[in-house]
mmCIF file of C-alpha atoms in Angstrom:
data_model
loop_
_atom_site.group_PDB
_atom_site.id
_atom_site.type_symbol
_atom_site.label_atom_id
_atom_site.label_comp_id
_atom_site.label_asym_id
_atom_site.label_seq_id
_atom_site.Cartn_x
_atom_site.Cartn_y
_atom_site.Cartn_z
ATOM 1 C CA UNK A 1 0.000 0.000 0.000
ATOM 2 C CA UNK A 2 1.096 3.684 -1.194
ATOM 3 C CA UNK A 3 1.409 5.544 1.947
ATOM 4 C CA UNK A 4 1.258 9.649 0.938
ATOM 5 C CA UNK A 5 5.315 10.525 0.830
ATOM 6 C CA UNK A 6 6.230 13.337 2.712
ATOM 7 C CA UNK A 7 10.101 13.383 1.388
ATOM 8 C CA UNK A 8 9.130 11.977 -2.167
ATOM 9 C CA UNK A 9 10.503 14.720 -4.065
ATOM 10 C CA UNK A 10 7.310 14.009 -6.552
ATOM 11 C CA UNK A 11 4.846 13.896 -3.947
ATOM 12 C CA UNK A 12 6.767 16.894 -2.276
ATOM 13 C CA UNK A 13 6.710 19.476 -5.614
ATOM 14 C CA UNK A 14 2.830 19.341 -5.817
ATOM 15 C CA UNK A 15 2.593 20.713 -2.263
ATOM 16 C CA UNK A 16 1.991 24.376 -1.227
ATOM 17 C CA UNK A 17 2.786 25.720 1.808
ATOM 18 C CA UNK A 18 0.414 27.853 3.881
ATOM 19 C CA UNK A 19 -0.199 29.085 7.300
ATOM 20 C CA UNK A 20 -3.027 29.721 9.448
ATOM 21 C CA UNK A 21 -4.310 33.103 9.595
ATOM 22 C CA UNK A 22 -7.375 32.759 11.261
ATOM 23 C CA UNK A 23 -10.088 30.290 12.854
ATOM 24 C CA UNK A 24 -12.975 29.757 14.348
ATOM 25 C CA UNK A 25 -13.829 30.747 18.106
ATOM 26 C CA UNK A 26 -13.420 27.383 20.573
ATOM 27 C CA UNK A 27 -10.479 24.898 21.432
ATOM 28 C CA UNK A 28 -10.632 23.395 17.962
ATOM 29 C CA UNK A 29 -9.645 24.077 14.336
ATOM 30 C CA UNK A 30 -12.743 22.646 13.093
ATOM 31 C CA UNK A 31 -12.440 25.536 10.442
ATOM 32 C CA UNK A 32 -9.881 28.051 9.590
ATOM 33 C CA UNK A 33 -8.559 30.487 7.147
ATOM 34 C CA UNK A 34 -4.896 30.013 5.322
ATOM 35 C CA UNK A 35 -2.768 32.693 4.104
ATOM 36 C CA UNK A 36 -2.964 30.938 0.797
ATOM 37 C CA UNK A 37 -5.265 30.616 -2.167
ATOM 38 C CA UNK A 38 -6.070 30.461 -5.982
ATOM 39 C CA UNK A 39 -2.841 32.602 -7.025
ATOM 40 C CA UNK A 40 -0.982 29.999 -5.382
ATOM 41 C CA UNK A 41 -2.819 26.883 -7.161
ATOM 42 C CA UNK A 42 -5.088 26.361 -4.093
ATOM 43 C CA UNK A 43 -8.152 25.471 -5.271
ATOM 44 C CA UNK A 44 -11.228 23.745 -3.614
ATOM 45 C CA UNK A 45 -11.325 20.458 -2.441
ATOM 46 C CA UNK A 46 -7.532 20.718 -2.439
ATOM 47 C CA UNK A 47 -6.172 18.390 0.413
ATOM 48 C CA UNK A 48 -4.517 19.779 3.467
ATOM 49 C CA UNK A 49 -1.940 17.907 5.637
ATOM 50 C CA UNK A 50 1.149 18.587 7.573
ATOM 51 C CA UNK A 51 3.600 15.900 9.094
ATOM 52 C CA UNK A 52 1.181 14.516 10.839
ATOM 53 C CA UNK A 53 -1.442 13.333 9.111
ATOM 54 C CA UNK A 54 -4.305 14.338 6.983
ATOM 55 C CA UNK A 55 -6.055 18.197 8.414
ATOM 56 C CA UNK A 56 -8.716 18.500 5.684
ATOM 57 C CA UNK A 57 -9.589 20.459 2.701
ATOM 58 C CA UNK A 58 -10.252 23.733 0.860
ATOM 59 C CA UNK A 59 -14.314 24.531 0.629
ATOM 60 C CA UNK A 60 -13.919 28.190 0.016
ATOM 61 C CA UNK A 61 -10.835 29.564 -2.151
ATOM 62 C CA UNK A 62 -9.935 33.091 -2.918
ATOM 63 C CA UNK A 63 -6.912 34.438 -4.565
ATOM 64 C CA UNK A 64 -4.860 35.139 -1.202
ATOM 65 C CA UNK A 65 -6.562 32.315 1.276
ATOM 66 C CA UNK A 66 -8.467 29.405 1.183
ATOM 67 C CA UNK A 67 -11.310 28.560 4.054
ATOM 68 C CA UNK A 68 -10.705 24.950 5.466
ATOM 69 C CA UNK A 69 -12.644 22.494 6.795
ATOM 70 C CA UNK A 70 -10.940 19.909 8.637
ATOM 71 C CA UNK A 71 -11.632 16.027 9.186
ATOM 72 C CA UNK A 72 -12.669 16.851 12.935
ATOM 73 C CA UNK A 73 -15.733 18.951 11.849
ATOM 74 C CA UNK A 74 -18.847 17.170 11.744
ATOM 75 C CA UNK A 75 -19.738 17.791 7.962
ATOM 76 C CA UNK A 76 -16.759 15.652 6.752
ATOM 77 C CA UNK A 77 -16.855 12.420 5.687
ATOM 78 C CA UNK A 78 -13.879 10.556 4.397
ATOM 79 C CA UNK A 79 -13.093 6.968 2.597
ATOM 80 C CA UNK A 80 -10.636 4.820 4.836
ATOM 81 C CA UNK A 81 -8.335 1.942 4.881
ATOM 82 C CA UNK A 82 -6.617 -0.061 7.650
ATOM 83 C CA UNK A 83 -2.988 0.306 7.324
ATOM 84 C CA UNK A 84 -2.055 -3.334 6.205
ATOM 85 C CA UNK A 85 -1.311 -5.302 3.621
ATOM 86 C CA UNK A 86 -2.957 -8.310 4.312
ATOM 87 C CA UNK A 87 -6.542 -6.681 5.889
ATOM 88 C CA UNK A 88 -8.236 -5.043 2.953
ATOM 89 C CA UNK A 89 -10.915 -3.422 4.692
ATOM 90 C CA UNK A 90 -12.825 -0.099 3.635
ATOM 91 C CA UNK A 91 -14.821 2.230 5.349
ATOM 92 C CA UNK A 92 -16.474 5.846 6.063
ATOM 93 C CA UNK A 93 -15.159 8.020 9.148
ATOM 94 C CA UNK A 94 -16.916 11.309 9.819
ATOM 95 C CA UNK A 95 -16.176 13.931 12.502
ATOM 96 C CA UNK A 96 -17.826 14.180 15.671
ATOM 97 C CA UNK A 97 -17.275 16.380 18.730
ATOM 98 C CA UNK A 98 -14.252 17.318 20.973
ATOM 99 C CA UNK A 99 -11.466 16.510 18.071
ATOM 100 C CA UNK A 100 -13.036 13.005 17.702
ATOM 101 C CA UNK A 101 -13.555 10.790 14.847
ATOM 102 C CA UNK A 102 -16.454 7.981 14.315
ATOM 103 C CA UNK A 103 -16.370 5.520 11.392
ATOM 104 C CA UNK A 104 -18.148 2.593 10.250
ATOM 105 C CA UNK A 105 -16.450 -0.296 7.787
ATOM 106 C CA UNK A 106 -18.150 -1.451 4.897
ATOM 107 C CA UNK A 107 -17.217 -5.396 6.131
ATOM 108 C CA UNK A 108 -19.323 -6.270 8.835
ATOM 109 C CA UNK A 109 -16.780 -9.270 9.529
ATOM 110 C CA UNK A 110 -13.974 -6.810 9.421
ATOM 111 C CA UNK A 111 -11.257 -7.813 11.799
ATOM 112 C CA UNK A 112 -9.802 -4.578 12.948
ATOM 113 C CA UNK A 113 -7.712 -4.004 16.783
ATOM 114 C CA UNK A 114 -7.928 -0.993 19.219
ATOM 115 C CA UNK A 115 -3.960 0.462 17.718
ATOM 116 C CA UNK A 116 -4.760 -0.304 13.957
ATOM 117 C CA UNK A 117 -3.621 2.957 11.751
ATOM 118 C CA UNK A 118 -6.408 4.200 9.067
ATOM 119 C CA UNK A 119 -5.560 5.841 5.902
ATOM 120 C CA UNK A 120 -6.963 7.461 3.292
ATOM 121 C CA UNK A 121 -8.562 5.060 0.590
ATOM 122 C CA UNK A 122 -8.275 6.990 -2.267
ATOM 123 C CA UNK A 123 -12.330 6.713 -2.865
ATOM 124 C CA UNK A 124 -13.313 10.405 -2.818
ATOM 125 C CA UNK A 125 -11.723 13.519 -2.894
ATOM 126 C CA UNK A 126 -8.751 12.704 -0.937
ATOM 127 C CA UNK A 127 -5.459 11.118 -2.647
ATOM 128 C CA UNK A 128 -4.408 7.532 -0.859
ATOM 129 C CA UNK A 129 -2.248 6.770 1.915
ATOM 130 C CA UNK A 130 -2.303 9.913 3.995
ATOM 131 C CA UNK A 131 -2.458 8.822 7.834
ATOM 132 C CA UNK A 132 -6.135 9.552 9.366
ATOM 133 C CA UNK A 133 -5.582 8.295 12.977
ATOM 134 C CA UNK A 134 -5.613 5.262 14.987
ATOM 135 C CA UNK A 135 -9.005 3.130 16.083
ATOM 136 C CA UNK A 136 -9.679 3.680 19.998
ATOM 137 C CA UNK A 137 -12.909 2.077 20.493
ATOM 138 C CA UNK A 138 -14.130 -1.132 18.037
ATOM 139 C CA UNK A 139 -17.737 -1.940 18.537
ATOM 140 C CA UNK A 140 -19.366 -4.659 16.552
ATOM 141 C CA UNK A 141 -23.064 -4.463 16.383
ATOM 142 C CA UNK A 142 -24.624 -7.902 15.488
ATOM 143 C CA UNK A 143 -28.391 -6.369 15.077
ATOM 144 C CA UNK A 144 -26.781 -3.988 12.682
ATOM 145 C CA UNK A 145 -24.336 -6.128 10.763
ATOM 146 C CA UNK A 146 -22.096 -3.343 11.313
ATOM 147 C CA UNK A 147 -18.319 -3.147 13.081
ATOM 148 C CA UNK A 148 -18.162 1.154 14.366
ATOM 149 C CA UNK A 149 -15.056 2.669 15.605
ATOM 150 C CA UNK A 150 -13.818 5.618 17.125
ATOM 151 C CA UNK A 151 -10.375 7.165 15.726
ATOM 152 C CA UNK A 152 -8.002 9.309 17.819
ATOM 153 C CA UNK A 153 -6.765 11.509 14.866
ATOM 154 C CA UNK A 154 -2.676 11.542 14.390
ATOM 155 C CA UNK A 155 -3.077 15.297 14.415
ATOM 156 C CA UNK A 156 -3.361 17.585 17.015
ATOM 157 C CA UNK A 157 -6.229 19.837 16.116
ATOM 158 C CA UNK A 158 -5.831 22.076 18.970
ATOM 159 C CA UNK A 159 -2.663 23.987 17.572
ATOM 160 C CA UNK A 160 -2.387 24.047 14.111
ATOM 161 C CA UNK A 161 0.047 26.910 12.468
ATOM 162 C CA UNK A 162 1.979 25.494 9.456
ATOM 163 C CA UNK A 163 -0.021 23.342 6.630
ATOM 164 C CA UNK A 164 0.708 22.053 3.468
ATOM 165 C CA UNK A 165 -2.242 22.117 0.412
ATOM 166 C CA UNK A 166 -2.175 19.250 -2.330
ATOM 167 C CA UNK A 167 -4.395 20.915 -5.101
ATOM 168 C CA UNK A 168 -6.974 18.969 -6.080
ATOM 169 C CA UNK A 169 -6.282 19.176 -10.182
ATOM 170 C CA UNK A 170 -2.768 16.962 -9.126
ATOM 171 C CA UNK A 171 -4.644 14.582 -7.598
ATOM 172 C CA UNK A 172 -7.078 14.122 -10.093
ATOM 173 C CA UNK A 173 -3.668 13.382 -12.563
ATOM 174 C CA UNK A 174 -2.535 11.507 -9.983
ATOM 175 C CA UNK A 175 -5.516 9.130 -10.033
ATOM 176 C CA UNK A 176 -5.885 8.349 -13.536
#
């Protein structure tokens, strides 16, 4: 599995730079504003990341900066993978409240362990193999035919100052 490459010098050109000029009132950076936008080659749905892990993306671009809304907030929803080669196992996670996220996999008999790493799938807008977070809480629900977790993301989304924007035209290329 591709895992997004931080030091790839490829995977490394198509990135912007950007930082955080404003945000919303409360602990979290469920959205913000970067000092970065379409004269740049931000445009919207472009990914955001930093060495961490996967932030969110651009809804709202204008030439000098780009509103965000991250993976935390409870309108996204994201495609996920489990972090191994041998489990192939898919899934949705959404964001949910105090820097939380919940996600359900598409494999009701999906073996997955409390420490297992998600990615991104690929399925959607964002590019694959950019870390999510790692499962907390499993919960299989028999009367549902459904296996839920909850995700600790791997960033900390209570200080957030330097980002990095993918646009989203590269990783349509990218895809094809």
């Amino acid at each position: 599995q591709k895992v997004f490459d931080f030091t790839d010098s490829d995977d490394r050109k198509q990135m912007i730079e950007a930082r955080v000029a404003s945000k919303d009132p409360g602990n979290w950076y469920n959205m913000f504003i970067i000092n970065r936008g379409l004269a740049d080659g931000i445009t919207k749905n472009s990914a955001v990341i930093n060495g961490e892990g996967l932030i969110g993306l651009a809804y709202e671009v204008g030439d000098d900066w780009a509103k965000i809304i991250s993976i935390i907030d409870n309108k996204s929803s994201i495609g996920f993978k489990i972090l191994d080669e041998d489990r192939h196992y898919e899934g949705v996670i959404n964001g949910g409240i105090d820097g939380q996220l919940k996600g359900v996999l598409f494999d009701p008999q999906a073996e997955v362990n409390i420490g297992d790493i998600l990615i991104t799938s690929g399925k959607g807008i964002y590019p694959e193999g950019i870390i999510i977070g790692e499962i907390t809480v499993k919960i299989h629900n028999e009367d549902e035919l459904l296996t839920k977790v909850d995700v600790d993301p791997s960033v900390n989304f209570r200080n957030l100052d330097r980002v990095l924007a993918i646009p989203y035209s590269d990783l349509q290329e990218a895809g094809e």
